[in-house]
Coordinates of C-alpha atoms in Angstrom, one line a residue:
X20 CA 51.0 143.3 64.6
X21 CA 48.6 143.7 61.9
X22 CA 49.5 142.6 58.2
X23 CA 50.1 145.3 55.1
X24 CA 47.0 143.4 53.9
X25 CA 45.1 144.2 56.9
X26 CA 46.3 147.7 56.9
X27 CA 45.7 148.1 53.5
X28 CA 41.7 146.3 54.0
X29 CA 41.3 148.8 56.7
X30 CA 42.2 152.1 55.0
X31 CA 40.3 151.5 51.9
X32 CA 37.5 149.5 53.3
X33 CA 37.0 150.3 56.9
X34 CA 33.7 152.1 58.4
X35 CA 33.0 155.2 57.3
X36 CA 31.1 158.3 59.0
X37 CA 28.2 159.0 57.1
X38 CA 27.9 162.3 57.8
X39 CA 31.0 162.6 56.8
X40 CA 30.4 161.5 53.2
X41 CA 27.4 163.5 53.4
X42 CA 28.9 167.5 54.2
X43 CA 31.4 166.2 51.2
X44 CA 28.4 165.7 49.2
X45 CA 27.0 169.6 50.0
X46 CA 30.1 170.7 49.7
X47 CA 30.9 169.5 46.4
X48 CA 27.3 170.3 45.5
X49 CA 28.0 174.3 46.6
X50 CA 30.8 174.1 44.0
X51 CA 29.1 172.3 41.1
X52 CA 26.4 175.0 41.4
X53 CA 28.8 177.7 41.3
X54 CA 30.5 176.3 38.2
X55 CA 27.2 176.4 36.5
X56 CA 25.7 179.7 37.3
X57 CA 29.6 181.1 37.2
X58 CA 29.7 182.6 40.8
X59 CA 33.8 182.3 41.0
X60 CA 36.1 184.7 40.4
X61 CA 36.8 187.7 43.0
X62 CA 38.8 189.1 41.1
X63 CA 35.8 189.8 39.3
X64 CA 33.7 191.8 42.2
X65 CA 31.5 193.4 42.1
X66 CA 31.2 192.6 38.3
X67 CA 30.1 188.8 39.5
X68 CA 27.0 187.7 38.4
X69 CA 24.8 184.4 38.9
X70 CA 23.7 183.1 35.6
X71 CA 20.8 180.2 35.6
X72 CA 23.1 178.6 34.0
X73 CA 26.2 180.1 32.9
X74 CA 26.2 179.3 29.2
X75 CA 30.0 178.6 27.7
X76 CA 29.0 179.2 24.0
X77 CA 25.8 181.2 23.4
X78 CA 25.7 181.2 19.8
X79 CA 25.9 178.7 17.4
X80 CA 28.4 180.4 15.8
X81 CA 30.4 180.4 18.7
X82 CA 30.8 176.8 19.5
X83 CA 33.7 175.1 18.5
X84 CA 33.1 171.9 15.7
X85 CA 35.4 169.2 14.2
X86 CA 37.0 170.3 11.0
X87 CA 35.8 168.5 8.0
X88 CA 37.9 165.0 8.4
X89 CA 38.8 165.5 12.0
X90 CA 37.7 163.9 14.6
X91 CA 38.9 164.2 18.0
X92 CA 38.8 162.3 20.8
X93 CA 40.2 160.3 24.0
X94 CA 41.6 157.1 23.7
X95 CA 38.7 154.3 23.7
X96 CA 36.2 156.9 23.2
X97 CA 36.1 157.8 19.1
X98 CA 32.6 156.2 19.6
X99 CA 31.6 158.9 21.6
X100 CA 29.8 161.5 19.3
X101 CA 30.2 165.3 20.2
X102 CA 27.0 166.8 21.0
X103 CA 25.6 169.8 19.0
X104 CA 24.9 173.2 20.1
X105 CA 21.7 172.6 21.1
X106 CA 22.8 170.0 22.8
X107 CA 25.4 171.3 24.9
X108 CA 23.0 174.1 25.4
X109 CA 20.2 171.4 27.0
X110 CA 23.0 169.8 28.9
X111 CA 23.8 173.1 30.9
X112 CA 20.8 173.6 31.7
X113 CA 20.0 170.5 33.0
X114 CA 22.6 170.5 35.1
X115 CA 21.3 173.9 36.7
X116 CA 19.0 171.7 37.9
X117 CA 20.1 168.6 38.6
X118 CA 23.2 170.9 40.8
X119 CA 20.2 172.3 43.1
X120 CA 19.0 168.5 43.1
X121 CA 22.7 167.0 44.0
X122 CA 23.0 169.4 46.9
X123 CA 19.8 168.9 48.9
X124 CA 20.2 165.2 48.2
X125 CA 17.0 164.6 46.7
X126 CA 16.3 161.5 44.4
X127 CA 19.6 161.1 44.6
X128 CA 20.0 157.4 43.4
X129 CA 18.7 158.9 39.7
X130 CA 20.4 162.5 40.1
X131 CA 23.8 161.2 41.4
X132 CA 24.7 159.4 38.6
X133 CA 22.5 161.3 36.0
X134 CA 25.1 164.3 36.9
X135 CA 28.1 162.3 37.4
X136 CA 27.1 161.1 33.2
X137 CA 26.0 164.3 32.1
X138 CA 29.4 166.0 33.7
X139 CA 31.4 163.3 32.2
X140 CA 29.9 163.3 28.9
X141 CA 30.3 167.1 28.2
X142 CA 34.1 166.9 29.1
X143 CA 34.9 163.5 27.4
X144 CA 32.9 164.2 24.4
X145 CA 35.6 166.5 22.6
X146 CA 39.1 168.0 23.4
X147 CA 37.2 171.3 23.1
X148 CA 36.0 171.1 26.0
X149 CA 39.3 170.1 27.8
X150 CA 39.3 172.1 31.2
X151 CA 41.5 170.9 34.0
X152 CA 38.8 171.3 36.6
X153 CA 36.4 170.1 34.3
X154 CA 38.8 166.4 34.4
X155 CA 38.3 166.8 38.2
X156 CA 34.9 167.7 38.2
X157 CA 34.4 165.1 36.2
X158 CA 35.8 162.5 38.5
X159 CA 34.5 163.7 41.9
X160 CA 31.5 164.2 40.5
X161 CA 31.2 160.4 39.6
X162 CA 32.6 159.4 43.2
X163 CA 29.7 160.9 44.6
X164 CA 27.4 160.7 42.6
X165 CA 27.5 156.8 42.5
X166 CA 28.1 156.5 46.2
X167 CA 25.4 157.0 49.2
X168 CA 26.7 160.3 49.9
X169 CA 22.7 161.3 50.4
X170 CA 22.2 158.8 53.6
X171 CA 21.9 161.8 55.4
X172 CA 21.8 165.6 55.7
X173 CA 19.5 165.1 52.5
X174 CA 16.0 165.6 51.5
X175 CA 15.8 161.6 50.7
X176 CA 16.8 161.0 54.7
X177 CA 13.8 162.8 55.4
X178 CA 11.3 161.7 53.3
X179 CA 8.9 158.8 54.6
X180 CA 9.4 156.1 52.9
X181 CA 12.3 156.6 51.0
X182 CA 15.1 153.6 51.8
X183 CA 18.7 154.0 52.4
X184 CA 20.8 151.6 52.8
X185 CA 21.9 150.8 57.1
X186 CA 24.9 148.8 56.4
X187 CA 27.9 148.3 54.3
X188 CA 29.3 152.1 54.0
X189 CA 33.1 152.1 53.6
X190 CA 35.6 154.9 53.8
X191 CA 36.2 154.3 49.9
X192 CA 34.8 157.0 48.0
X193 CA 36.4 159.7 50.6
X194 CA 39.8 157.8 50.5
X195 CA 39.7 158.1 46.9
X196 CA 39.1 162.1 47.1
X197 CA 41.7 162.2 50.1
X198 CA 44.0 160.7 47.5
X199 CA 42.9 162.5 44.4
X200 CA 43.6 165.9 46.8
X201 CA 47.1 164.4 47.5
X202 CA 47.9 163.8 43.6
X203 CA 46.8 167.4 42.2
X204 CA 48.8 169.0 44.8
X205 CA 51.9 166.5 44.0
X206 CA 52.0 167.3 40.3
X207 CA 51.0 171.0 40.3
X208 CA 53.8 171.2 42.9
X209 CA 55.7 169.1 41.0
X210 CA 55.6 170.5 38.2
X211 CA 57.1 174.2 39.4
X212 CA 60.1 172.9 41.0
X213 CA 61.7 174.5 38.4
X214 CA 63.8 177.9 37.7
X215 CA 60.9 179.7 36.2
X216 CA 58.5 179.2 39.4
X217 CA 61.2 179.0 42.3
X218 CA 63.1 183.0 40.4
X219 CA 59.6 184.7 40.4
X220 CA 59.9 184.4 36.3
X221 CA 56.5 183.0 35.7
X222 CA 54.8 185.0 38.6
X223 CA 56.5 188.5 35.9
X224 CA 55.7 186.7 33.0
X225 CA 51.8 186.8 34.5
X226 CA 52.0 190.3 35.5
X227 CA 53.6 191.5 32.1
X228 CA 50.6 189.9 30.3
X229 CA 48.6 191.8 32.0
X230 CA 47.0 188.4 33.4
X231 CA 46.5 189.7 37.2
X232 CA 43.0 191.5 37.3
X233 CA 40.8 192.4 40.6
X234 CA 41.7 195.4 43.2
X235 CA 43.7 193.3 44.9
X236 CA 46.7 192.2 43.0
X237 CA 47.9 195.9 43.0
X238 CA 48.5 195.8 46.6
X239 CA 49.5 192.6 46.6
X240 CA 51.9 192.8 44.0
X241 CA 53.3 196.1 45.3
X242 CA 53.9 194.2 49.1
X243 CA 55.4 190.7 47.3
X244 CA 58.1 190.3 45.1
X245 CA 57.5 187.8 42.2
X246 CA 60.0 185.3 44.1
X247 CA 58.1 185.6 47.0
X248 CA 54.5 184.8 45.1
X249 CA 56.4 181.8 43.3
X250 CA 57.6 180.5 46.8
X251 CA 54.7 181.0 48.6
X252 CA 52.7 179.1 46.2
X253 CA 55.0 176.2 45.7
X254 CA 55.5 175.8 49.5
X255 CA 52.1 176.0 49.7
X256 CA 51.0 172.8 47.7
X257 CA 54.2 170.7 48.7
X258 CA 52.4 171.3 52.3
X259 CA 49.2 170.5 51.3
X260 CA 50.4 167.1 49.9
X261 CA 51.3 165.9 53.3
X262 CA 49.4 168.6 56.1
X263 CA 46.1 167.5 54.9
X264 CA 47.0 163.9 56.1
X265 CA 48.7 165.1 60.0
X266 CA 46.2 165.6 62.1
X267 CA 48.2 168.2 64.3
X268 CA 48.4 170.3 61.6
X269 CA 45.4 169.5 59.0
X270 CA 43.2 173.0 59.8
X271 CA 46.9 175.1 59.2
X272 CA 46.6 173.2 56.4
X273 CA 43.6 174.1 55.6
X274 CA 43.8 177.3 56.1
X275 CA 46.9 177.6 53.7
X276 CA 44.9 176.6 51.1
X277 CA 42.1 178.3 51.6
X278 CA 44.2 181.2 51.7
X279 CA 46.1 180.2 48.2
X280 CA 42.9 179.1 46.0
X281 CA 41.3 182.4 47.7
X282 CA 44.4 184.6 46.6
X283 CA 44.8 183.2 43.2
X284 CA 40.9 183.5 42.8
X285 CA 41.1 187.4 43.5
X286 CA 43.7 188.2 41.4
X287 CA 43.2 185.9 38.2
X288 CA 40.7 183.6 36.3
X289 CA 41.0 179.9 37.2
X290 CA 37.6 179.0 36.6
X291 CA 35.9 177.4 39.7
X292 CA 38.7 175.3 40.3
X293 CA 39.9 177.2 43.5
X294 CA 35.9 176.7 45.1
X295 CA 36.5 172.4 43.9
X296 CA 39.6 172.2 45.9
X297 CA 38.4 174.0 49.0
X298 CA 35.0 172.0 49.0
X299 CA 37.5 168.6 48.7
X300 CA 38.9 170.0 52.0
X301 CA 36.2 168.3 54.2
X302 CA 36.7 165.1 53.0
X303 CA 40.1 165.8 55.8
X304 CA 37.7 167.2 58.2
X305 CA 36.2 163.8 59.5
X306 CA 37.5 161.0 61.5
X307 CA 37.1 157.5 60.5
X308 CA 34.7 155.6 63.1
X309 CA 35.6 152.2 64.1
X310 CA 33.2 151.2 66.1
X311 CA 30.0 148.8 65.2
X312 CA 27.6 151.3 65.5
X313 CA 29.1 153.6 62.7
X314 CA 28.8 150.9 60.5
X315 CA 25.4 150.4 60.5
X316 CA 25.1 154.2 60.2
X317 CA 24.3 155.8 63.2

């Protein structure tokens, strides 16, 4: 019988697929691109636009600055100064390209963790910028970015005489996203067992603000009571939290979110958050190989 130790060696550290880590890497990579060129939002067709990039401030005038004697920031990072305009301007664009870069897995040791920096720096830099998905871009972004999630399915794979690494790949960084999936859907879940979610309240609430857009939320809001859309969603991601981990039930589980982040996309702005959590999906979609081969990467 094997020891929590072991058990708790072998989920963490045990071989991993490469491949696997790899279609996480282009999927995580679709997403990050269409954050920065703003391709999210169906509720938005067929007013949806690719920008190269999708500038959040385009004036000076625009973007947010301290108040004279203010200075905000996290704990443990006061040191961290909040870029200027132009800045923030340079920093989008860069990662326009360093997106394109990140997905085809090319110079990936330097563009990994140059967009895992850049990403972190533009969301940790000043509580203007606080975004939800921006936390969890954030913190994917640096997962992959400073793991070999570009040992294949890459342009660095095939280029001659670029090295990659033959041993040593652990299920780590995707059993840290597996997780990471787990503990969104637990809180956000969590957090609407309450009257306001479970009576349909917040759902009217949404609707009287006039904060459901798209051609689809008529129909849908004429076939669905506001209980049902406030069940539906908090059965939803109480599944999630434990369907993702079942295998006999992981692609219905799947699909249910799908279906929820695609809903919720079409009828309301969530930013690209909806696209990040669907992309996280196929960090469920591989098995764990245990045999000797896998770990030397084959």
């Amino acid at each position: 019988m094997r020891t929590l130790a072991e058990i708790w060696s072998r989920f963490w550290f045990g071989p991993e697929n490469p491949r696997a880590l790899a279609a996480l890497r282009i999927a995580w990579g679709i997403a990050l691109f269409q954050k920065v060129t703003g391709c999210y939002g169906l509720y938005r067709l067929p007013r949806m636009r690719f920008l190269f990039p999708r500038h959040e401030y385009f004036s000076e005038q625009s973007y947010p600055v301290n108040p004279e004697g203010f200075s905000p920031s996290y704990p443990g990072l006061g040191w961290l100064p909040q870029p200027s305009f132009e800045v923030y301007y340079t920093i989008e664009n860069l990662l326009l390209v360093l997106s394109i870069l990140f997905l085809l897995g090319l110079a990936f040791r330097v563009v990994g963790p140059l967009t895992a920096l850049l990403v972190g720096y533009a969301f940790a830099s000043s509580p203007f910028f606080y975004h939800h998905h921006i936390f969890q871009m954030a913190i994917v972004t640096s997962i992959l970015g400073f793991s070999r999630s570009a040992d294949r399915w890459s342009l660095d794979a095939l280029i001659p005489g670029v090295k990659t690494e033959k041993v040593g790949l652990t299920r780590m960084p995707r059993r840290m996203i597996q997780v990471l999936v787990s503990i969104i859907y637990f809180f956000t879940s969590a957090s609407k067992l309450n009257h306001g979610w479970l009576s349909g309240e917040i759902i009217q609430l949404f609707k009287d603000s006039g904060s459901f857009h798209g051609h689809i939320s008529p129909w849908i809001l004429d076939h669905f009571s506001c209980q049902a859309l406030g069940l539906i969603t908090v059965g939803t991601e109480i599944f999630l939290v434990f369907g993702l981990w079942i295998p006999r039930v992981r692609i219905l589980a799947i699909l249910a979110g799908v279906g929820l982040h695609l809903g919720i996309d079409s009828m309301m702005g969530v930013g690209s958050f909806s696209y990040q959590m669907i992309a996280l999906y196929v960090a469920f979609l591989f098995g764990f190989p245990d045999s000797k081969e896998a770990i030397h990467g084959e």
